[in-house]
C-alpha positions as a printed Julia matrix, in Angstrom:
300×3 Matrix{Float64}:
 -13.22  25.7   37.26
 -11.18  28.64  35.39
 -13.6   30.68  32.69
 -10.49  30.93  30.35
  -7.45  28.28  30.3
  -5.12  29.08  27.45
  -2.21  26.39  27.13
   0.95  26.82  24.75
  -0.98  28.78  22.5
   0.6   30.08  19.11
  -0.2   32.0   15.93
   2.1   33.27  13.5
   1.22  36.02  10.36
   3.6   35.37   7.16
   5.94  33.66   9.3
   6.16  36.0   12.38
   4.76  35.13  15.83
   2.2   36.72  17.86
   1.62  34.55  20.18
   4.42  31.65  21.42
   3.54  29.39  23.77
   1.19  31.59  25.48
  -0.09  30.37  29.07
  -3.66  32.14  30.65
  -5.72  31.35  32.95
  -8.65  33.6   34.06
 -10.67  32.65  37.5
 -14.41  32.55  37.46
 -15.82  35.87  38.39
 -12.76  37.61  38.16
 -12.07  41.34  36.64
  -8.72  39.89  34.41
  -6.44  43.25  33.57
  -4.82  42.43  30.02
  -1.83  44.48  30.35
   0.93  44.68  27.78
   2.48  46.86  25.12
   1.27  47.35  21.5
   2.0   44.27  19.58
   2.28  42.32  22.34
  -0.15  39.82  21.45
  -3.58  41.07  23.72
  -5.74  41.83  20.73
  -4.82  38.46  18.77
  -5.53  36.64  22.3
  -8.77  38.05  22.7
  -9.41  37.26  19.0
  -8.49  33.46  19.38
 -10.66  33.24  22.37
 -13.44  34.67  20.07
 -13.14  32.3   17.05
 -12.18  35.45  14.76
  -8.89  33.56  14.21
  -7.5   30.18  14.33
  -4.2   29.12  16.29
  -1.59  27.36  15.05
  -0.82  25.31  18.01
  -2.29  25.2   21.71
  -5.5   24.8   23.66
  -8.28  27.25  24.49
 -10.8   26.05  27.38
 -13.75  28.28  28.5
 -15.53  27.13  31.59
 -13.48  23.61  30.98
 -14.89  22.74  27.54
 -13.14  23.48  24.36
 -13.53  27.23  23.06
 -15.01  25.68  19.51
 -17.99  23.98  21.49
 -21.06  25.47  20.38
 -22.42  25.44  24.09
 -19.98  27.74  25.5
 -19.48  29.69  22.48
 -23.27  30.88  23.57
 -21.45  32.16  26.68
 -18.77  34.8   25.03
 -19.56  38.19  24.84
 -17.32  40.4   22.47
 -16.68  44.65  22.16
 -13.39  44.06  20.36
 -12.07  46.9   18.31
 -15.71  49.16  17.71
 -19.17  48.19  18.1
 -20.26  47.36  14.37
 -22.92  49.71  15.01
 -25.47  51.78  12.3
 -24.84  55.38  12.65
 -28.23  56.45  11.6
 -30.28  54.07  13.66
 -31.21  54.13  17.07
 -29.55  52.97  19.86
 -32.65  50.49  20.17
 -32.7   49.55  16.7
 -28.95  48.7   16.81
 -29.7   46.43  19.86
 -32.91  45.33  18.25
 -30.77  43.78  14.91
 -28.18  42.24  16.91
 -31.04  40.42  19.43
 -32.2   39.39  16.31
 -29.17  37.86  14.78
 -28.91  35.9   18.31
 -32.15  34.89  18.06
 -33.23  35.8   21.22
 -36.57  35.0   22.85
 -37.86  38.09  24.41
 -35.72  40.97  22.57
 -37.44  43.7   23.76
 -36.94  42.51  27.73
 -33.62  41.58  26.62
 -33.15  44.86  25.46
 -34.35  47.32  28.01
 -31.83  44.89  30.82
 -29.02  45.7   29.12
 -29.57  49.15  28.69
 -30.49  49.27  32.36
 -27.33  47.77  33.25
 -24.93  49.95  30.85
 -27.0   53.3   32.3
 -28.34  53.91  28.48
 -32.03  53.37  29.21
 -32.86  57.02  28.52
 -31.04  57.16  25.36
 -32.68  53.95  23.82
 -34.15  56.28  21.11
 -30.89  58.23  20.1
 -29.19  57.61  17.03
 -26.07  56.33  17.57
 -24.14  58.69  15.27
 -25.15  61.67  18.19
 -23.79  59.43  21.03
 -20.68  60.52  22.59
 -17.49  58.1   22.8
 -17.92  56.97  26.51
 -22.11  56.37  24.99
 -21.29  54.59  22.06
 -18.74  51.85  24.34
 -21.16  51.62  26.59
 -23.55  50.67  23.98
 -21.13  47.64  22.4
 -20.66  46.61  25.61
 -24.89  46.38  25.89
 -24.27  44.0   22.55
 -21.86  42.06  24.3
 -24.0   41.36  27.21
 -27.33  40.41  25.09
 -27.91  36.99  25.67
 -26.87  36.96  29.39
 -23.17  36.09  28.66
 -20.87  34.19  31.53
 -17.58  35.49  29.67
 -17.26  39.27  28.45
 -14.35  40.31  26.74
 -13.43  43.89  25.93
 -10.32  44.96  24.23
  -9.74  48.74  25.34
 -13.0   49.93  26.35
 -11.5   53.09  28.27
  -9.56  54.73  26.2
 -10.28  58.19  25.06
 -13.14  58.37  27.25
 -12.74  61.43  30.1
 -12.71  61.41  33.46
 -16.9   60.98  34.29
 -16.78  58.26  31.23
 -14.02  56.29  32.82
 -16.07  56.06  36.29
 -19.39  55.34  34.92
 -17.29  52.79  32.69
 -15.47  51.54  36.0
 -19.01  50.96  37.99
 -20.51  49.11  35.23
 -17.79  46.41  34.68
 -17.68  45.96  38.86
 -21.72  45.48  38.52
 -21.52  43.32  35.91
 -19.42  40.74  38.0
 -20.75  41.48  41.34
 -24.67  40.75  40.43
 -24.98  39.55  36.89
 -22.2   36.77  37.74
 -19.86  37.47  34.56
 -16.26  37.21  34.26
 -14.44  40.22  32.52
 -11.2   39.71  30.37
 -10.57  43.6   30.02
  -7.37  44.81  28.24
  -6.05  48.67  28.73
  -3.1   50.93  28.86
  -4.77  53.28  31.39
  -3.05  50.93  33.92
  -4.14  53.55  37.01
  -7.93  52.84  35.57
  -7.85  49.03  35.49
  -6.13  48.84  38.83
  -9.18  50.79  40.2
 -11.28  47.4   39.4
  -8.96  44.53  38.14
  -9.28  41.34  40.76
  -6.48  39.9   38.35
  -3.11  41.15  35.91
  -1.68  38.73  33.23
   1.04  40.54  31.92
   2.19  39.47  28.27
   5.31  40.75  26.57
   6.51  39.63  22.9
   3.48  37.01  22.6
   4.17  34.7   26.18
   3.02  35.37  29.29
   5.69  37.39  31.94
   3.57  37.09  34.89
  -0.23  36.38  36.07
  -0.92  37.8   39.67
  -3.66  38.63  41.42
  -4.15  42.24  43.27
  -4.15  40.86  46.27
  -0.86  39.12  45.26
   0.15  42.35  43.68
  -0.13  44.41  46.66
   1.83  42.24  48.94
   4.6   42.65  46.48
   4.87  46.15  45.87
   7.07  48.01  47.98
   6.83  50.61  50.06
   8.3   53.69  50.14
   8.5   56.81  52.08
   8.11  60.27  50.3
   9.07  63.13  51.52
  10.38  67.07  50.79
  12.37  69.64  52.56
  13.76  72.74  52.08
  17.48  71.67  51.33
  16.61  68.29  49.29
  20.05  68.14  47.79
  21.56  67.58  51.17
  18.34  65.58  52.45
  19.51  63.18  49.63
  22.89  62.57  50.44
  21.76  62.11  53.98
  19.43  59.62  53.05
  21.27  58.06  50.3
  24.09  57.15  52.98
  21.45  56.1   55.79
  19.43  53.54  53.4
  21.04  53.52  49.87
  17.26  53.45  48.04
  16.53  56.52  47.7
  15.1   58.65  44.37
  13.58  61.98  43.31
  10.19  61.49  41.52
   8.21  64.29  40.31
   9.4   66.81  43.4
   9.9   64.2   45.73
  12.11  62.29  47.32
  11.4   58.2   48.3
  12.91  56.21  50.25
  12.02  52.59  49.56
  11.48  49.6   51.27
  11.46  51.65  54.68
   8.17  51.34  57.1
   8.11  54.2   59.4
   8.32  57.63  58.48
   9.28  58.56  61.83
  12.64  57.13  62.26
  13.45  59.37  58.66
  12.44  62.54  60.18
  14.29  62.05  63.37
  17.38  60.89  61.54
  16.74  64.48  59.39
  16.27  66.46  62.23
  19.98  65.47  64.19
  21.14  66.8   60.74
  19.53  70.24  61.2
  17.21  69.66  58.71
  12.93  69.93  59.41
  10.86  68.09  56.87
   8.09  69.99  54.92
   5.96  67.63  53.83
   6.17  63.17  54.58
   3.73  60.62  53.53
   3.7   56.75  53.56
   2.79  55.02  50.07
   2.85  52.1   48.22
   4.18  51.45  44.01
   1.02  51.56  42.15
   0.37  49.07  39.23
   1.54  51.66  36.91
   5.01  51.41  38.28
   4.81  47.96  39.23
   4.36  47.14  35.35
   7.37  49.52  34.43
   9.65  47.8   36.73
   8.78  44.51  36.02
   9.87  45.12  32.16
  12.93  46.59  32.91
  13.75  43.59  35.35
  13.63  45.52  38.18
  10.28  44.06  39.99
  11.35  42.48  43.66
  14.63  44.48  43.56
């Protein structure tokens, strides 16, 4: 069973489309990266799946019932857009109105779990007007997860948080999947972030769906490449260049792709006259992998 099955799913504002014919499926237990540009339809996704809007055409299944059910609708937590929060209340009281509005049994055990889990437990009394950014997401996603949710879905959690916010972010969302058993639908443009935790990409372009892969899949498809510098890279190039034909300067240095041993390179460079300064072995991150997949250039 998928947590999320989206099939031809559409929805058009004064005419235009969104979303056309959008196809998603999202694996039980998974870490799903949402990955697109703006106006590519993630937001209004994430908002169908919610109920905030209604298609005009297609299916929406969570956990193989239909997304309207009131059963599984019990099962989807939201941070989409901000948290909805009171600036001068507490970080408890906040909590404490939205357990409420569930009608939770237990709000106050509810309560301190969350804040346990989102690493706010010593804050519970702070208004949430003095939290920082990274505080006050990790505080909507504590709404979210009230109610012990199977499905949380966050629409750009990390962004504009710094470098200790984006960890702390990172090892919550991996906790929340590993031992409270929820699935994350997590959209972002920090790609390097989200491939840091992401167990699965759909990309979406223009409303419809370019490609769903996993990272697993992902990895076994991005190339490999060689990178290396030396002191005459002009001539290194040419060398190169003539030897393999795929070869590029990026930010100071030059890769050769698709090769898998940097030795044969340097001894090829070294019957030239030429020693090499610096040579490493990588692999295209998800970054690139995005990049050259929009320009048509993925599996070239």
């Amino acid at each position: 069973m998928n947590a999320i099955e989206i099939r031809n799913l559409s929805k058009s504002f004064r005419g235009m489309y969104a979303l056309d014919g959008l196809n998603m499926t999202v694996p039980v237990g998974a870490i799903y990266g949402f990955i697109g540009e703006n106006g590519s339809g993630k937001s209004t996704t994430e908002k169908l799946i919610c109920g905030h809007l209604v298609p005009n055409g297609g299916s929406i299944k969570l956990f193989g019932r239909d997304y309207r059910d009131a059963g599984v609708r019990a099962r989807v937590g939201a941070l989409i857009e901000n948290t909805g929060c009171f600036p001068n209340s507490s970080v408890w009281d906040n909590l404490m109105m939205q357990a409420l509005n569930l009608g939770l049994e237990n709000p106050d055990e509810e309560i301190q779990r969350v804040l346990k889990i989102v690493r706010m437990e010593d804050n519970a009394r702070l208004k949430f007007k003095k939290c920082s950014l990274g505080m006050k997401q990790r505080i909507g996603i504590a709404m979210a997860l009230l109610g012990d949710p199977a499905l949380l879905i966050l629409d750009e959690p990390i962004n504009g948080l710094d470098t200790d916010g984006m960890r702390i972010m990172r090892e919550i969302l991996v906790d929340i999947t590993e031992n409270y058993g929820c699935t994350v639908l997590i959209s972002s443009h920090i790609l390097g972030e989200l491939e840091k935790i992401a167990t699965h990409y759909g990309i979406i372009r223009q409303g419809k769906m370019v490609q769903e892969i996993s990272a697993k899949e992902m990895e076994g498809r991005c190339r490999v490449f060689i990178s290396l510098k030396t002191k005459d890279m002009m001539k290194t190039m040419s060398i190169l260049k003539a030897a393999y034909g795929n070869v590029r300067i990026e930010d100071g240095y030059i890769r050769v792709y698709d090769v898998e041993q940097p030795e044969e390179i340097v001894e090829l460079l070294l019957k030239h006259g030429i020693a090499v300064r610096e040579v490493k072995k990588n692999r295209i991150g998800l970054e690139e992998y995005y990049v050259e997949l929009m320009s048509g250039k993925e599996g070239r």
